[in-house]
Coordinates of C-alpha atoms in Angstrom, one line a residue:
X194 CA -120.0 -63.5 5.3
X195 CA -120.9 -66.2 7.7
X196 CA -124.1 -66.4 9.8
X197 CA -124.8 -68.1 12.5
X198 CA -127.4 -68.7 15.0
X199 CA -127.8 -67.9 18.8
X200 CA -130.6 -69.6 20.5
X201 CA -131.9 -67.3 23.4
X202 CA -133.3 -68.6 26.5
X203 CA -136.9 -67.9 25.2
X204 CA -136.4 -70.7 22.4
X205 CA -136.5 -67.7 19.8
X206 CA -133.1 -68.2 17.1
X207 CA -131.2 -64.8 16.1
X208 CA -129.0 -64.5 13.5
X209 CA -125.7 -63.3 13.4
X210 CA -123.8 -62.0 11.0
X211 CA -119.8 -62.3 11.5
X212 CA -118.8 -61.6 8.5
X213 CA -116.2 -63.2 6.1
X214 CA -116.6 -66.0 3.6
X215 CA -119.6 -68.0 3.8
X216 CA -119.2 -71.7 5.0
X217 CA -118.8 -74.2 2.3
X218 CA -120.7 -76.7 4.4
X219 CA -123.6 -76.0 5.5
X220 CA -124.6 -78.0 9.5
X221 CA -126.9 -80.4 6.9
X222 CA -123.9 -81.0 5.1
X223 CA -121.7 -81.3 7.7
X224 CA -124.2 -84.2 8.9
X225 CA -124.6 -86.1 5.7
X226 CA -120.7 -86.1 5.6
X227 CA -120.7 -87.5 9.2
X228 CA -122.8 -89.7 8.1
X229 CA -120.6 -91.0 4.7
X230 CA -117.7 -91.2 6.8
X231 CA -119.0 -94.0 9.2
X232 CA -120.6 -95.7 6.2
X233 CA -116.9 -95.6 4.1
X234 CA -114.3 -95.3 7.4
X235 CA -111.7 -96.8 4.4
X236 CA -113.2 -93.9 1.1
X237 CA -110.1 -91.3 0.3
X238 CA -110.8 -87.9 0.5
X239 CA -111.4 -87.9 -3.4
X240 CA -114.2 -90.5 -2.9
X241 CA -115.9 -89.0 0.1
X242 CA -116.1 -85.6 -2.1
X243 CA -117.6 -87.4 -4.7
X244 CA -120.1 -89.2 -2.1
X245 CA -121.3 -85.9 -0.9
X246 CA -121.4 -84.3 -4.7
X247 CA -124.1 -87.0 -5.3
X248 CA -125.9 -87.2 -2.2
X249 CA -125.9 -83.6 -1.2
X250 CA -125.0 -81.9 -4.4
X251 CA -122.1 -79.6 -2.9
X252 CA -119.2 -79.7 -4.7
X253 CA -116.4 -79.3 -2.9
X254 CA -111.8 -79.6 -2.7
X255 CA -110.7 -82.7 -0.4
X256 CA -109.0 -80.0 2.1
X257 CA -112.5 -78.7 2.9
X258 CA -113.7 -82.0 3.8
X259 CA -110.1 -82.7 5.7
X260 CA -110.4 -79.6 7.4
X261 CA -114.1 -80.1 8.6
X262 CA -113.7 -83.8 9.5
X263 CA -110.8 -82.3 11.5
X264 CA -113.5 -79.9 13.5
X265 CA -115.4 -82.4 14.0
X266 CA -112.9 -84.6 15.7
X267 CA -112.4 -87.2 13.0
X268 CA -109.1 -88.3 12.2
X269 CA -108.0 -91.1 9.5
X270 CA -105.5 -93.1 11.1
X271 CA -103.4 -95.7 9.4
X272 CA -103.9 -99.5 9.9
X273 CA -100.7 -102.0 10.6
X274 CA -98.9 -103.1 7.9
X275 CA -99.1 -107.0 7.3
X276 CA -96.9 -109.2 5.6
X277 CA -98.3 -110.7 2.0
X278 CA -101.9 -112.2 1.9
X279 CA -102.5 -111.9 5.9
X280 CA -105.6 -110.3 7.0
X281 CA -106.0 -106.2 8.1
X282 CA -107.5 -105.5 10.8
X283 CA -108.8 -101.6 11.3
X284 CA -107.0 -99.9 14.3
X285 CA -107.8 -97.5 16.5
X286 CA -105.1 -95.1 18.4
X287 CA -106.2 -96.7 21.3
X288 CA -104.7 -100.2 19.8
X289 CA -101.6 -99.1 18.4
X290 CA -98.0 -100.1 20.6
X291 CA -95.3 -98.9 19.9
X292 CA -92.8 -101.1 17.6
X293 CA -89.4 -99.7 18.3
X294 CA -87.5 -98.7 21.3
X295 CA -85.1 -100.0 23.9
X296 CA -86.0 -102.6 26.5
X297 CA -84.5 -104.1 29.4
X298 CA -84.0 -107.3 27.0
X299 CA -82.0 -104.3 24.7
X300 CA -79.9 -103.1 27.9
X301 CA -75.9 -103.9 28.1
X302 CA -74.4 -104.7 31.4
X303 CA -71.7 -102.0 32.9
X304 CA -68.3 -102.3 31.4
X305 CA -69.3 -103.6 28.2
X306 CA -68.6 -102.3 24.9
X307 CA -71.6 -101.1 22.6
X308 CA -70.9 -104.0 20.0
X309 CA -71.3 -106.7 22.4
X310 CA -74.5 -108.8 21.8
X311 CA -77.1 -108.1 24.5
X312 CA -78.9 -111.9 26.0
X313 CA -82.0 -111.3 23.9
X314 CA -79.7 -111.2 20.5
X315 CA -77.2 -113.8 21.8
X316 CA -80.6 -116.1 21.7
X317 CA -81.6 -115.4 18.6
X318 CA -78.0 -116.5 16.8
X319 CA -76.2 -119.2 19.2
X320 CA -76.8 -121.8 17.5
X321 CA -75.0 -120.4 14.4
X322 CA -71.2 -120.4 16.4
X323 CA -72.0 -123.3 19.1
X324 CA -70.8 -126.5 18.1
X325 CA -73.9 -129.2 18.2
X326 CA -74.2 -130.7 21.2
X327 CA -72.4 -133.8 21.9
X328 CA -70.1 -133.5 18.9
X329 CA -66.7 -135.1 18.7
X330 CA -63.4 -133.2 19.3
X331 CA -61.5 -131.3 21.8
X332 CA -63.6 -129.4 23.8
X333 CA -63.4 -125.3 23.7
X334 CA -60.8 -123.1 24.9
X335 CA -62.6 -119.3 24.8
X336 CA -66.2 -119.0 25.1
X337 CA -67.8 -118.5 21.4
X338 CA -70.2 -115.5 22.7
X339 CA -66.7 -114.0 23.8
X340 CA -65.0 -114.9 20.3
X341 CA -68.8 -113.2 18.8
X342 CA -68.5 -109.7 20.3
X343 CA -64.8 -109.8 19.2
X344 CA -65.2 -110.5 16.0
X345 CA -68.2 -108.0 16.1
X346 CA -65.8 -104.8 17.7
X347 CA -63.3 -105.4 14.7
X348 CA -66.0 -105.3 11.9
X349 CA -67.4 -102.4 13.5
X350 CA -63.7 -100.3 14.4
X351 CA -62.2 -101.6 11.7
X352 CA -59.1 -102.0 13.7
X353 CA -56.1 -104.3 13.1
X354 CA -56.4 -107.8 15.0
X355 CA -53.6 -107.3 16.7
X356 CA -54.9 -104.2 18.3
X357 CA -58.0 -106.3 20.2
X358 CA -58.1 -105.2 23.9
X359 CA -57.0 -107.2 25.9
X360 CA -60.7 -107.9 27.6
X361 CA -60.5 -110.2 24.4
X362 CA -59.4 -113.8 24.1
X363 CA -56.2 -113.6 22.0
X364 CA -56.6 -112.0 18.6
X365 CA -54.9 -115.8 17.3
X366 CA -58.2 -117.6 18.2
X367 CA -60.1 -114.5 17.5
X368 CA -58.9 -114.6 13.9
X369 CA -59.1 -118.4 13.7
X370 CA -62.7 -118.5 14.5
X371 CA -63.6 -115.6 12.2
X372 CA -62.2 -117.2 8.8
X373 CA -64.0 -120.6 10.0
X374 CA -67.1 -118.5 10.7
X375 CA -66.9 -116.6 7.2
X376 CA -66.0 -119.9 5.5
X377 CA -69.5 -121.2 6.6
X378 CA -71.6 -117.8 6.1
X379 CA -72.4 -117.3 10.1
X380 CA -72.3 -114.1 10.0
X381 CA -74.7 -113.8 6.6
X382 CA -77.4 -115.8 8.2
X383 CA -77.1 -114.1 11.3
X384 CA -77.8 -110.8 9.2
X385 CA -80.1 -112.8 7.6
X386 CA -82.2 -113.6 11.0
X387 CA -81.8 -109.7 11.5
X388 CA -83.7 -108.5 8.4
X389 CA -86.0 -111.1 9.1
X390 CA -86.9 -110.3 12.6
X391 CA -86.9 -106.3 11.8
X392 CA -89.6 -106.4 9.0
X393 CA -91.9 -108.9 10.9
X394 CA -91.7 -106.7 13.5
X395 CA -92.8 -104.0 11.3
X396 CA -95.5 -106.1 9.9
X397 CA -93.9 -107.0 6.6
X398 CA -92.9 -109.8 4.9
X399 CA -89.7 -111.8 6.3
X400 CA -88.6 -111.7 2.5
X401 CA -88.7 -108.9 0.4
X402 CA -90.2 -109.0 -2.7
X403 CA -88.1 -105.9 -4.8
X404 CA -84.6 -105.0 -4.8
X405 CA -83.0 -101.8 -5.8
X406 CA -79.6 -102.0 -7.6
X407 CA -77.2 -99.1 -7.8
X408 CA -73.7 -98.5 -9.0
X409 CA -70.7 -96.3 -7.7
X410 CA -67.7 -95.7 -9.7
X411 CA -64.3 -96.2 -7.5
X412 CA -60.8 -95.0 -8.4
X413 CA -58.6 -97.8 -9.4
X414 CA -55.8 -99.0 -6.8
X415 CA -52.3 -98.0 -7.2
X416 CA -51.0 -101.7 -7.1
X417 CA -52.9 -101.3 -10.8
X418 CA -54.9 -104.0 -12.1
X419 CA -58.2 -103.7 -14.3
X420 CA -59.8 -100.4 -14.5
X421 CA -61.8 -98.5 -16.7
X422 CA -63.3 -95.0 -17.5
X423 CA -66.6 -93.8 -16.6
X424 CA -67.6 -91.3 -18.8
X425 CA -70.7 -89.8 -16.9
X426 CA -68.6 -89.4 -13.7
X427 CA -65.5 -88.7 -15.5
X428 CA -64.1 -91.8 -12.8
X429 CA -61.1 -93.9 -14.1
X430 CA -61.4 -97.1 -11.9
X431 CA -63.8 -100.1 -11.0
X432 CA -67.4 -99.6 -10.9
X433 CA -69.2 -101.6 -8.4
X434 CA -72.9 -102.4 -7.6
X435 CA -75.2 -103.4 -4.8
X436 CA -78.5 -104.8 -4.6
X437 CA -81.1 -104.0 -1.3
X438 CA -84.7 -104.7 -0.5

């Protein structure tokens, strides 16, 4: 049963009774816990239950106290993630932007295909597929950003170089550069620049600090060639493994 109080215009109070379960809280509670709150904004549920046990002895599960911070218009919210070692600053709603999404710097032009690199990413990885400035040798045929997105719409198609539309420079000099592209790791440090540039953005550290390895178990080939048996997946193959942040 849960009373309450109506105050009538002569200043008198009347109860009334509504019925049901009585309140946990009671409106002192409810203040002290106010008060707890803005003196612990960073206490965990558990530790602001165990605040108002001792100051208000009222004993009490962490979903009463969510649900009547909730009433009361208080909501935790969670602050930025920083990389290793930086400072964290509290945030409000107010303060947070958003950290993903498409921009105008993120928008292709008409007529080109989705695997293209957009200005803003072309920026970012030049420098890996220019040739220095004033370096020695014949000067360029095909433009590299051209020999890029080429390069780029095989890996992702997985079609044959020979099939490169023909908006391409010749899948000859497309093929050329990619083997002296792979031979220097271009396109691993341009991944490279990607990870990096994703998990600052998400306020993390540009190098992660733990890896998870896992296996999968692969039929072997028909042209033969080592192989063994896995006995958990009952696989006669190759078993392969990967490692990722």
């Amino acid at each position: 049963m849960t009373m309450t109080q109506d105050r009538h215009g002569d200043g008198g109070l009347k109860t009334i009774n509504r019925g049901g379960r009585p309140a946990a809280l009671t409106p002192q509670h409810i203040v002290l816990l106010s008060e707890i709150v803005s003196r612990m904004p960073h206490a965990t549920l558990d530790e602001l239950a165990a605040e108002l046990d001792h100051l208000g002895a009222v004993q009490v599960c962490t979903a009463t106290i969510r649900r009547t911070l909730r009433a009361q218009g208080i909501v935790r919210t969670l602050p930025k993630r920083h990389a290793l070692g930086a400072p964290v600053q509290p945030e409000t709603h107010a303060a947070v932007a958003k950290r993903y999404g498409y921009t105008a710097a993120h928008r292709r032009e008409a007529g080109q295909y989705s695997t293209d690199l957009t200005d803003a990413e072309w920026r970012l990885v030049s420098d890996l597929f220019e040739r220095p400035e004033g370096s020695r040798g014949a000067p360029a045929r095909y433009e590299r950003r051209r020999l890029v997105d080429a390069c780029c719409y095989v890996l992702r198609t997985g079609c044959a170089w020979r099939l490169l539309p023909s908006s391409f420079a010749p899948w000859q000099a497309v093929y050329k550069a990619f083997v002296r592209w792979v031979e220097v790791d271009a396109f691993e440090q341009m991944q490279d620049r990607l990870r990096q540039q994703w998990r600052d953005r998400m306020g993390r550290s540009a190098e992660p600090s733990a890896a998870v390895i896992d296996a999968q178990s692969n039929r072997a080939s028909p042209q033969g060639g080592e192989c063994g048996y896995d006995a958990g997946k009952k696989v006669k193959g190759r078993k392969r493994h990967i490692v990722v942040d």
